[in-house]
């Protein structure tokens, strides 16, 4: 029995750090292991044609295909709510009675909604409900009896996506002529129209449900994720799904991901071995090392292997070794023709978040998360040490400026200014980094933070992150540690990889940085553009504002 299996579904026990524990807001989660309970929809430009400050029901015109799309959601059992900014109320352009008449006409044409959530304020009012603030999303989740992480919001401008992200919900942008190009570039999920958005919501929902659950008992499952710490962490939900249907789970990982593998629930045994077709700076292929690995994998006695890879990696070299090791049931994602190397050849559209991409492969192999286990990132509590007592009370902000890939690191001069701005705003700042980043963290922390560079391993960093009010970090492992602890993230996201795939998953997030920078989608490990323009222009004041949006106060409270 694995160490964290006192509960039959050990992922539900109190011995696990989980995002749902931090972000619940008193809501009752669905017992079904699904991605979404509810779809939230912007009104003007999304459900109906945008008529500025409309108080006349006769001017209501649904967007093409809206009724049929909404009926598909209703038929799938999803609850629907409208979340809409209506500053015309504050400006006196129409009355509440007129607005309600417009809403009655919308329901006459499009069917009943389970809730209407309206912000009646103008920008100058400073409320917490006007999008892109997350107040309407939180209110809708409460009204619908769910959590923001189980909601997806569909809207036509960046404010809609920003509100969804800040609450930890998924956001889908359906551009219209009024949508700014920079909003389209920054959105992690874009659909051509409302019917297309609905079709993809339902496809993603279905993709994590096994069409043919495994009927044969799985005594030992071999799961593979040979990559960096962040890659291993985002595969955690899929590994838990496999663990729910297997008596024993063995994880093959590489040296860069071993520390993260030690933190995952559901793993009984770990095999550490570099894979030269995965590692970013591999040495020559050593035939003897490959023979040794094949023999080691054969000794596992796996009934099934599930090979998780990133969207740009190939599972086929390892599949060949697994066949040679005698594994008879192998599942992997592969766009390339696998011949007889795979029993289950799975495909995933571009843009799906990495945790969901992996969950869909587990589902294709017949596995699903058990009832009560949310599809969020989690860590084993028994693998995380106590937080150092000399750090004081919880409620600080963690700034992690570095990254294993320098293209995704925050420029030190920018990080230094951010620390100064946070300190001036009353935040207590801890600056973290690895042993090779001590010079950078010392320089950055000198602006008003506490330098923790080189003081912790990954498990120790997880303990520090878990007690933070927020984490300011780029696209790197600590962002996924924050997601696993349910800690809000200010994401200084370099667009070398897609935000929709690699952004912090199901945790309140504000994204900063230039999403349209020339490095976009290059996957470059080193910045290919002089001056690091995607992050060098980040305004420290925007980081302070982002924390305010995430309800993180300068006094350390939330």
Coordinates of C-alpha atoms in Angstrom, one line a residue:
X1 CA 0.0 0.0 0.0
X2 CA 1.4 3.4 -0.9
X3 CA 2.2 5.8 1.9
X4 CA -0.7 8.2 1.2
X5 CA -3.4 5.5 0.8
X6 CA -5.1 5.5 4.2
X7 CA -8.1 6.7 2.2
X8 CA -9.1 4.4 -0.7
X9 CA -9.0 7.5 -2.9
X10 CA -5.8 8.9 -1.2
X11 CA -6.1 12.0 -3.4
X12 CA -9.1 13.2 -1.3
X13 CA -7.5 12.9 2.0
X14 CA -6.3 15.7 4.3
X15 CA -2.8 14.5 3.5
X16 CA -2.8 16.2 0.1
X17 CA -2.2 19.9 -0.8
X18 CA -5.0 20.7 -3.3
X19 CA -6.1 23.8 -5.1
X20 CA -9.7 23.0 -4.3
X21 CA -8.9 23.4 -0.6
X22 CA -7.9 27.0 -1.1
X23 CA -10.4 28.1 -3.7
X24 CA -13.6 26.5 -2.5
X25 CA -15.3 29.7 -1.2
X26 CA -17.9 27.5 0.5
X27 CA -19.2 25.9 -2.6
X28 CA -20.1 22.3 -3.0
X29 CA -18.1 20.5 -5.6
X30 CA -19.8 18.0 -7.9
X31 CA -19.0 14.3 -7.1
X32 CA -18.5 13.6 -10.8
X33 CA -15.0 13.7 -12.1
X34 CA -15.7 16.2 -14.9
X35 CA -14.0 19.4 -16.0
X36 CA -17.0 21.7 -15.8
X37 CA -20.3 22.1 -14.0
X38 CA -21.3 25.4 -15.5
X39 CA -20.8 27.7 -18.4
X40 CA -20.9 31.5 -17.8
X41 CA -21.7 33.7 -20.7
X42 CA -21.1 37.4 -21.4
X43 CA -24.3 39.1 -22.8
X44 CA -23.5 41.8 -25.3
X45 CA -21.4 40.6 -28.3
X46 CA -21.5 37.0 -27.1
X47 CA -25.2 35.9 -26.7
X48 CA -26.8 38.8 -28.5
X49 CA -25.6 41.5 -30.9
X50 CA -23.9 44.4 -29.1
X51 CA -26.2 47.4 -29.0
X52 CA -24.5 50.0 -26.8
X53 CA -26.5 50.7 -23.6
X54 CA -29.6 48.9 -24.8
X55 CA -32.7 49.2 -22.7
X56 CA -35.1 48.2 -25.5
X57 CA -36.2 44.5 -25.8
X58 CA -37.1 45.0 -29.4
X59 CA -33.4 45.5 -30.2
X60 CA -32.4 42.1 -28.9
X61 CA -30.9 40.0 -31.7
X62 CA -29.2 36.6 -30.8
X63 CA -25.9 35.9 -32.4
X64 CA -26.1 33.2 -35.1
X65 CA -26.5 29.6 -33.7
X66 CA -26.9 30.8 -30.1
X67 CA -30.1 28.9 -29.2
X68 CA -28.9 25.6 -30.6
X69 CA -25.5 25.9 -28.9
X70 CA -27.0 26.7 -25.6
X71 CA -29.4 23.8 -25.9
X72 CA -26.5 21.5 -26.4
X73 CA -25.0 22.7 -23.1
X74 CA -28.3 22.2 -21.3
X75 CA -28.7 18.7 -22.8
X76 CA -25.2 17.9 -21.4
X77 CA -26.3 18.8 -17.9
X78 CA -24.3 22.0 -17.7
X79 CA -25.8 25.0 -15.8
X80 CA -25.8 28.3 -17.5
X81 CA -25.4 31.8 -16.1
X82 CA -25.0 35.3 -17.7
X83 CA -22.3 37.5 -16.3
X84 CA -22.5 41.0 -17.7
X85 CA -21.2 44.5 -17.1
X86 CA -24.0 47.0 -17.5
X87 CA -22.5 50.5 -16.7
X88 CA -25.5 52.0 -18.5
X89 CA -27.3 51.6 -15.1
X90 CA -24.7 53.7 -13.4
X91 CA -24.8 56.3 -16.2
X92 CA -28.6 56.5 -16.2
X93 CA -29.0 55.3 -19.8
X94 CA -31.7 52.8 -18.8
X95 CA -33.4 51.6 -15.7
X96 CA -33.3 48.4 -13.9
X97 CA -36.8 47.6 -15.1
X98 CA -35.8 48.2 -18.7
X99 CA -32.7 45.9 -18.2
X100 CA -34.9 43.2 -16.8
X101 CA -37.2 43.5 -19.8
X102 CA -34.2 43.0 -22.1
X103 CA -33.2 39.9 -20.1
X104 CA -36.7 38.5 -20.3
X105 CA -36.6 38.9 -24.1
X106 CA -33.2 37.2 -24.2
X107 CA -34.6 34.2 -22.3
X108 CA -37.7 34.2 -24.6
X109 CA -35.3 33.8 -27.6
X110 CA -32.5 31.7 -26.1
X111 CA -34.1 29.8 -23.3
X112 CA -33.9 30.0 -19.5
X113 CA -30.7 30.7 -17.7
X114 CA -30.0 29.4 -14.2
X115 CA -28.7 32.8 -13.0
X116 CA -28.1 36.4 -14.1
X117 CA -25.2 38.2 -12.5
X118 CA -25.0 41.9 -13.3
X119 CA -22.4 44.6 -12.5
X120 CA -24.3 47.9 -12.4
X121 CA -21.2 50.0 -11.9
X122 CA -18.9 52.1 -14.0
X123 CA -15.1 51.8 -14.1
X124 CA -14.6 54.8 -11.8
X125 CA -16.7 53.1 -9.0
X126 CA -13.9 50.8 -8.1
X127 CA -16.1 47.8 -7.5
X128 CA -14.9 44.2 -7.4
X129 CA -17.6 42.9 -9.8
X130 CA -16.9 44.8 -13.0
X131 CA -15.0 42.6 -15.3
X132 CA -12.0 42.1 -15.5
X133 CA -12.4 41.9 -11.7
X134 CA -13.5 38.3 -10.8
X135 CA -16.5 39.2 -8.6
X136 CA -19.2 38.2 -11.0
X137 CA -17.5 34.8 -11.6
X138 CA -17.3 34.1 -7.9
X139 CA -20.9 35.2 -7.4
X140 CA -22.1 33.0 -10.3
X141 CA -20.3 30.0 -8.9
X142 CA -21.9 30.5 -5.6
X143 CA -25.3 30.9 -7.2
X144 CA -24.9 27.7 -9.2
X145 CA -23.5 25.7 -6.2
X146 CA -20.1 25.0 -7.7
X147 CA -16.6 26.5 -7.7
X148 CA -15.0 28.9 -10.2
X149 CA -12.5 26.2 -11.2
X150 CA -15.4 24.1 -12.5
X151 CA -16.8 27.0 -14.6
X152 CA -15.9 28.2 -18.1
X153 CA -16.7 31.7 -19.2
X154 CA -17.3 32.6 -22.8
X155 CA -16.9 36.3 -23.8
X156 CA -15.9 38.6 -26.6
X157 CA -13.3 40.9 -25.1
X158 CA -10.2 40.6 -22.9
X159 CA -12.2 41.8 -19.8
X160 CA -14.2 38.6 -19.9
X161 CA -11.1 36.3 -20.2
X162 CA -9.4 38.3 -17.5
X163 CA -12.3 37.9 -15.0
X164 CA -12.4 34.2 -15.7
X165 CA -8.6 33.8 -15.1
X166 CA -8.6 35.9 -12.0
X167 CA -11.2 33.6 -10.4
X168 CA -9.5 30.4 -11.5
X169 CA -12.1 29.6 -14.2
X170 CA -11.4 28.8 -17.8
X171 CA -12.0 31.6 -20.3
X172 CA -12.9 31.3 -24.0
X173 CA -12.6 34.4 -26.2
X174 CA -14.9 34.6 -29.2
X175 CA -13.6 37.6 -31.1
X176 CA -15.9 40.2 -32.7
X177 CA -15.0 43.3 -34.7
X178 CA -14.7 45.2 -31.3
X179 CA -12.1 42.7 -29.9
X180 CA -8.6 44.2 -29.9
X181 CA -5.9 42.1 -31.6
X182 CA -3.8 42.1 -28.5
X183 CA -6.7 40.5 -26.6
X184 CA -6.9 37.7 -29.1
X185 CA -3.1 37.1 -28.9
X186 CA -3.2 37.0 -25.1
X187 CA -6.1 34.7 -24.8
X188 CA -5.3 31.1 -24.0
X189 CA -8.4 29.7 -25.7
X190 CA -10.0 31.3 -28.8
X191 CA -13.1 30.1 -30.7
X192 CA -14.4 31.4 -34.0
X193 CA -18.0 31.8 -32.8
X194 CA -20.3 30.7 -29.9
X195 CA -21.2 27.3 -31.5
X196 CA -17.5 26.5 -32.0
X197 CA -16.8 27.5 -28.3
X198 CA -19.6 25.2 -27.1
X199 CA -18.5 22.3 -29.3
X200 CA -15.0 22.5 -27.8
X201 CA -16.3 22.8 -24.3
X202 CA -18.2 19.6 -24.8
X203 CA -15.3 17.9 -26.6
X204 CA -13.0 18.7 -23.7
X205 CA -15.5 17.5 -21.2
X206 CA -16.0 14.2 -23.0
X207 CA -12.3 13.7 -23.6
X208 CA -11.5 13.0 -20.0
X209 CA -14.2 10.4 -19.7
X210 CA -13.3 6.9 -20.8
X211 CA -15.5 5.7 -23.6
X212 CA -14.6 2.1 -22.7
X213 CA -13.4 1.9 -19.1
X214 CA -10.8 -0.8 -18.6
X215 CA -12.5 -4.1 -17.6
X216 CA -9.3 -6.2 -17.2
X217 CA -7.7 -5.7 -13.8
X218 CA -4.5 -3.7 -13.9
X219 CA -2.1 -5.0 -11.3
X220 CA 0.8 -2.8 -12.3
X221 CA 0.7 0.3 -14.5
X222 CA 3.8 2.0 -15.8
X223 CA 3.4 5.7 -16.4
X224 CA 6.0 7.8 -18.1
X225 CA 6.8 11.5 -17.9
X226 CA 10.4 12.2 -18.7
X227 CA 10.9 15.9 -18.6
X228 CA 11.3 18.8 -16.2
X229 CA 9.7 19.3 -12.8
X230 CA 6.9 21.4 -14.2
X231 CA 6.0 18.8 -16.8
X232 CA 5.8 16.1 -14.2
X233 CA 3.6 18.3 -11.9
X234 CA 1.1 19.0 -14.6
X235 CA 0.8 15.3 -15.4
X236 CA -0.2 14.6 -11.8
X237 CA -4.0 14.5 -12.4
X238 CA -3.6 11.9 -15.1
X239 CA -1.3 9.8 -13.0
X240 CA -3.9 9.9 -10.2
X241 CA -6.5 8.7 -12.7
X242 CA -4.3 5.7 -13.6
X243 CA -3.7 5.0 -9.9
X244 CA -7.4 4.9 -9.3
X245 CA -7.7 1.8 -11.5
X246 CA -4.4 0.1 -10.8
X247 CA -3.1 -1.8 -7.8
X248 CA 0.5 -0.4 -8.3
X249 CA 1.9 2.5 -10.3
X250 CA 5.5 2.8 -11.3
X251 CA 6.6 6.2 -12.7
X252 CA 9.5 6.5 -15.2
X253 CA 10.9 10.0 -15.1
X254 CA 14.2 11.8 -16.0
X255 CA 16.7 13.4 -13.6
X256 CA 15.2 16.9 -14.1
X257 CA 11.7 15.7 -13.0
X258 CA 12.7 13.4 -10.1
X259 CA 12.1 15.9 -7.4
X260 CA 8.6 16.6 -8.7
X261 CA 7.9 12.9 -9.0
X262 CA 8.6 12.5 -5.3
X263 CA 5.8 14.9 -4.6
X264 CA 3.0 13.2 -6.6
X265 CA 0.1 11.3 -5.0
X266 CA -0.6 7.9 -6.5
X267 CA 3.0 6.7 -7.3
X268 CA 4.4 3.6 -5.6
X269 CA 7.8 3.4 -7.2
X270 CA 10.0 5.7 -9.3
X271 CA 12.5 4.7 -12.0
X272 CA 14.8 7.6 -12.9
X273 CA 16.5 7.4 -16.3
X274 CA 17.4 10.1 -18.9
X275 CA 15.8 9.7 -22.3
X276 CA 18.0 11.2 -25.0
X277 CA 15.1 11.8 -27.4
X278 CA 13.4 14.0 -24.7
X279 CA 16.2 15.8 -22.8
X280 CA 16.9 19.3 -24.2
X281 CA 20.7 18.8 -24.1
X282 CA 21.2 15.1 -24.6
X283 CA 24.4 13.1 -24.8
X284 CA 24.9 10.4 -27.4
X285 CA 22.6 7.4 -27.3
X286 CA 24.3 4.7 -25.3
X287 CA 23.2 1.3 -26.5
X288 CA 24.2 -0.3 -23.2
X289 CA 22.2 2.2 -21.3
X290 CA 19.2 1.5 -23.5
X291 CA 19.5 -2.2 -23.0
X292 CA 19.8 -1.7 -19.3
X293 CA 16.6 0.5 -19.3
X294 CA 14.7 -2.1 -21.3
X295 CA 15.7 -4.8 -18.9
X296 CA 14.6 -2.6 -15.9
X297 CA 11.3 -1.8 -17.5
X298 CA 10.7 -5.5 -18.2
X299 CA 11.3 -6.3 -14.6
X300 CA 8.4 -4.0 -13.6
X301 CA 6.0 -6.6 -15.0
X302 CA 3.6 -3.9 -16.2
X303 CA 0.1 -4.9 -17.5
X304 CA -0.1 -1.5 -19.2
X305 CA 2.1 1.5 -20.0
X306 CA 0.8 5.0 -20.5
X307 CA 3.4 7.3 -22.0
X308 CA 2.8 11.0 -21.4
X309 CA 4.7 13.5 -23.5
X310 CA 4.5 17.1 -24.4
X311 CA 2.9 18.2 -27.7
X312 CA 6.3 18.5 -29.4
X313 CA 7.8 15.2 -28.2
X314 CA 7.6 11.6 -29.6
X315 CA 6.5 8.6 -27.5
X316 CA 7.6 6.1 -30.2
X317 CA 11.3 5.5 -29.2
X318 CA 10.2 4.6 -25.7
X319 CA 7.3 2.5 -27.1
X320 CA 9.8 0.4 -29.0
X321 CA 11.8 -0.2 -25.8
X322 CA 8.6 -1.1 -24.0
X323 CA 7.7 -3.6 -26.7
X324 CA 11.2 -5.1 -26.4
X325 CA 10.7 -5.2 -22.6
X326 CA 7.5 -7.3 -23.1
X327 CA 4.8 -4.7 -22.3
X328 CA 1.8 -5.7 -24.3
X329 CA -0.6 -2.7 -23.8
X330 CA 0.9 0.7 -24.6
X331 CA -1.0 4.0 -24.9
X332 CA 0.4 7.3 -26.0
X333 CA -0.3 10.5 -27.9
X334 CA 1.1 10.2 -31.4
X335 CA 0.6 12.2 -34.6
X336 CA 3.2 10.1 -36.3
X337 CA 2.2 6.6 -37.6
X338 CA 3.1 4.2 -34.8
X339 CA 2.7 0.9 -36.7
X340 CA 2.5 -1.8 -34.1
X341 CA 4.3 0.1 -31.4
X342 CA 1.0 1.4 -29.8
X343 CA -2.2 -0.3 -28.8
X344 CA -3.9 3.0 -28.2
X345 CA -2.8 5.9 -30.5
X346 CA -4.4 9.0 -29.1
X347 CA -4.6 12.4 -30.6
X348 CA -5.3 15.8 -29.0
X349 CA -6.0 19.1 -30.7
X350 CA -3.5 21.9 -30.3
X351 CA -4.1 24.3 -27.4
X352 CA -5.5 22.0 -24.8
X353 CA -4.0 22.6 -21.3
X354 CA -1.3 20.1 -20.5
X355 CA -3.1 18.6 -17.5
X356 CA -6.2 18.0 -19.6
X357 CA -4.2 16.7 -22.5
X358 CA -2.7 14.0 -20.2
X359 CA -6.1 13.3 -18.6
X360 CA -7.5 12.6 -22.0
X361 CA -4.8 10.1 -22.7
X362 CA -5.5 8.3 -19.4
X363 CA -9.2 8.3 -20.4
X364 CA -8.3 6.8 -23.8
X365 CA -6.4 4.1 -21.9
X366 CA -9.6 3.4 -19.8
X367 CA -8.8 5.4 -16.6
X368 CA -10.6 8.3 -15.0
X369 CA -10.3 10.2 -11.8
X370 CA -12.4 8.7 -9.0
X371 CA -15.5 10.5 -7.7
X372 CA -14.5 13.4 -5.5
X373 CA -11.1 13.9 -7.0
X374 CA -11.0 17.2 -8.7
X375 CA -9.0 17.5 -11.9
X376 CA -6.5 19.9 -10.3
X377 CA -2.8 19.7 -9.5
X378 CA -2.0 18.1 -6.1
X379 CA 1.0 17.3 -3.9
X380 CA 1.5 14.7 -1.2
X381 CA 1.5 16.5 2.1
X382 CA 3.8 13.8 3.6
X383 CA 6.4 14.7 1.0
X384 CA 6.5 18.4 1.9
X385 CA 8.6 19.4 4.9
X386 CA 7.5 22.1 7.4
X387 CA 8.1 25.6 6.4
X388 CA 11.2 27.2 8.0
X389 CA 10.1 29.0 11.2
X390 CA 12.3 32.0 10.6
X391 CA 10.1 33.1 7.7
X392 CA 7.5 34.4 10.0
X393 CA 3.7 34.1 9.5
X394 CA 2.0 33.0 6.3
X395 CA 0.7 35.7 4.0
X396 CA 3.8 36.8 2.2
X397 CA 4.3 37.1 -1.6
X398 CA 6.8 34.8 -3.3
X399 CA 8.7 36.2 -6.2
X400 CA 10.6 33.6 -8.2
X401 CA 12.5 35.4 -11.0
X402 CA 14.5 32.5 -12.5
X403 CA 13.8 29.6 -14.8
X404 CA 15.7 26.6 -16.1
X405 CA 15.0 28.1 -19.5
X406 CA 16.5 31.6 -19.6
X407 CA 13.9 32.7 -22.2
X408 CA 11.2 32.3 -19.5
X409 CA 13.1 34.1 -16.7
X410 CA 12.2 37.6 -15.5
X411 CA 15.0 40.0 -16.3
X412 CA 16.8 40.7 -13.0
X413 CA 16.4 44.5 -13.3
X414 CA 12.6 44.1 -13.8
X415 CA 12.4 41.7 -10.9
X416 CA 14.3 44.2 -8.7
X417 CA 11.8 46.9 -9.5
X418 CA 8.9 44.6 -8.8
X419 CA 10.3 43.8 -5.3
X420 CA 10.7 47.5 -4.6
X421 CA 7.1 48.3 -5.8
X422 CA 5.7 45.4 -3.7
X423 CA 7.6 46.4 -0.6
X424 CA 6.4 50.0 -1.1
X425 CA 2.8 48.7 -1.3
X426 CA 3.2 46.9 2.1
X427 CA 3.8 43.4 0.9
X428 CA 6.3 41.1 2.5
X429 CA 8.3 39.5 -0.3
X430 CA 10.3 36.3 -0.3
X431 CA 12.7 35.9 -3.3
X432 CA 13.3 32.3 -4.2
X433 CA 15.7 30.5 -6.6
X434 CA 18.0 27.6 -7.0
X435 CA 21.6 27.3 -5.9
X436 CA 22.9 28.5 -9.2
X437 CA 20.6 31.6 -8.9
X438 CA 22.0 33.0 -5.6
X439 CA 23.6 36.1 -7.2
X440 CA 20.3 37.0 -8.9
X441 CA 18.1 36.4 -5.9
X442 CA 20.5 38.5 -3.7
X443 CA 20.4 41.4 -6.1
X444 CA 16.6 41.2 -6.5
X445 CA 15.9 40.8 -2.8
X446 CA 18.1 43.8 -1.9
X447 CA 15.3 46.0 -3.2
X448 CA 13.2 45.2 -0.2
X449 CA 12.7 41.4 0.0
X450 CA 14.1 38.4 1.9
X451 CA 16.6 36.4 -0.1
X452 CA 16.0 32.6 -0.1
X453 CA 18.1 31.8 -3.1
X454 CA 19.6 28.3 -2.8
X455 CA 18.0 27.6 0.6
X456 CA 15.5 25.0 -0.4
X457 CA 15.0 22.0 -2.6
X458 CA 11.8 21.6 -4.6
X459 CA 9.9 20.1 -1.6
X460 CA 11.0 22.9 0.6
X461 CA 10.0 25.4 -2.0
X462 CA 6.6 23.8 -2.1
X463 CA 6.2 24.4 1.6
X464 CA 7.1 28.1 1.2
X465 CA 4.7 28.5 -1.7
X466 CA 1.8 26.8 0.1
X467 CA 1.7 29.5 2.8
X468 CA 2.0 32.4 0.3
X469 CA -0.8 34.8 -0.5
X470 CA 0.4 34.8 -4.1
X471 CA 3.3 33.9 -6.3
X472 CA 4.9 36.1 -8.9
X473 CA 6.6 33.8 -11.3
X474 CA 7.2 33.0 -15.0
X475 CA 6.4 29.9 -16.9
X476 CA 8.4 27.5 -14.8
X477 CA 8.0 24.8 -12.1
X478 CA 7.0 27.1 -9.1
X479 CA 4.0 28.3 -11.1
X480 CA 2.7 24.7 -11.1
X481 CA 3.6 24.3 -7.4
X482 CA 1.4 27.3 -6.7
X483 CA -1.4 25.8 -8.7
X484 CA -1.0 22.6 -6.7
X485 CA -1.4 24.6 -3.5
X486 CA -4.3 26.7 -4.8
X487 CA -2.2 29.9 -4.4
X488 CA -3.0 32.8 -6.8
X489 CA -0.4 33.5 -9.5
X490 CA 0.8 36.7 -11.2
X491 CA 2.1 35.0 -14.3
X492 CA 5.1 36.8 -16.0
X493 CA 4.5 34.6 -19.0
X494 CA 7.0 34.5 -21.8
X495 CA 5.0 33.5 -24.9
X496 CA 7.7 31.0 -26.2
X497 CA 5.0 28.3 -25.5
X498 CA 1.2 28.7 -25.6
X499 CA -0.3 30.2 -22.5
X500 CA -3.4 28.1 -23.0
X501 CA -1.3 24.9 -22.6
X502 CA 1.2 26.0 -20.0
X503 CA -0.4 28.7 -17.9
X504 CA -1.2 28.0 -14.2
X505 CA -4.0 25.5 -14.2
X506 CA -7.3 26.1 -12.4
X507 CA -5.9 28.7 -10.0
X508 CA -6.7 32.5 -9.9
X509 CA -4.2 34.1 -12.3
X510 CA -3.4 37.5 -13.8
X511 CA -1.1 37.3 -16.9
X512 CA 1.4 40.0 -17.5
X513 CA 3.9 40.5 -20.3
X514 CA 3.8 41.1 -24.1
X515 CA 1.9 38.1 -25.5
X516 CA 2.7 39.3 -29.1
X517 CA 6.5 39.5 -28.6
X518 CA 8.6 38.1 -31.5
X519 CA 9.5 35.1 -29.5
X520 CA 5.9 33.9 -29.6
X521 CA 5.6 30.1 -30.1
X522 CA 9.3 29.6 -30.8
X523 CA 9.8 27.2 -27.9
X524 CA 13.2 28.8 -27.5
X525 CA 15.1 27.9 -24.3
X526 CA 17.3 31.0 -24.7
X527 CA 15.7 34.3 -25.6
X528 CA 16.0 34.7 -29.4
X529 CA 15.2 38.4 -29.3
X530 CA 17.7 41.0 -27.9
X531 CA 16.4 42.8 -24.8
X532 CA 13.9 40.1 -23.8
X533 CA 11.0 42.3 -24.9
X534 CA 8.2 40.0 -23.8
X535 CA 9.0 40.6 -20.1
X536 CA 11.3 43.7 -20.0
X537 CA 8.4 46.0 -20.4
X538 CA 6.4 44.7 -17.4
X539 CA 5.4 47.6 -15.2
X540 CA 5.9 46.9 -11.5
X541 CA 2.8 48.9 -10.8
X542 CA 0.9 46.3 -12.9
X543 CA 2.1 43.6 -10.6
X544 CA 0.8 45.5 -7.5
X545 CA -2.5 46.0 -9.3
X546 CA -2.7 42.3 -10.2
X547 CA -2.3 41.4 -6.6
X548 CA -5.2 43.7 -5.8
X549 CA -7.3 42.0 -8.5
X550 CA -6.5 38.7 -6.8
X551 CA -7.6 40.1 -3.5
X552 CA -4.1 40.0 -2.0
X553 CA -3.7 42.9 0.3
X554 CA -0.5 44.7 1.3
X555 CA -0.9 43.5 4.9
X556 CA -0.5 39.9 3.8
X557 CA -4.2 39.0 3.9
X558 CA -6.5 37.7 1.2

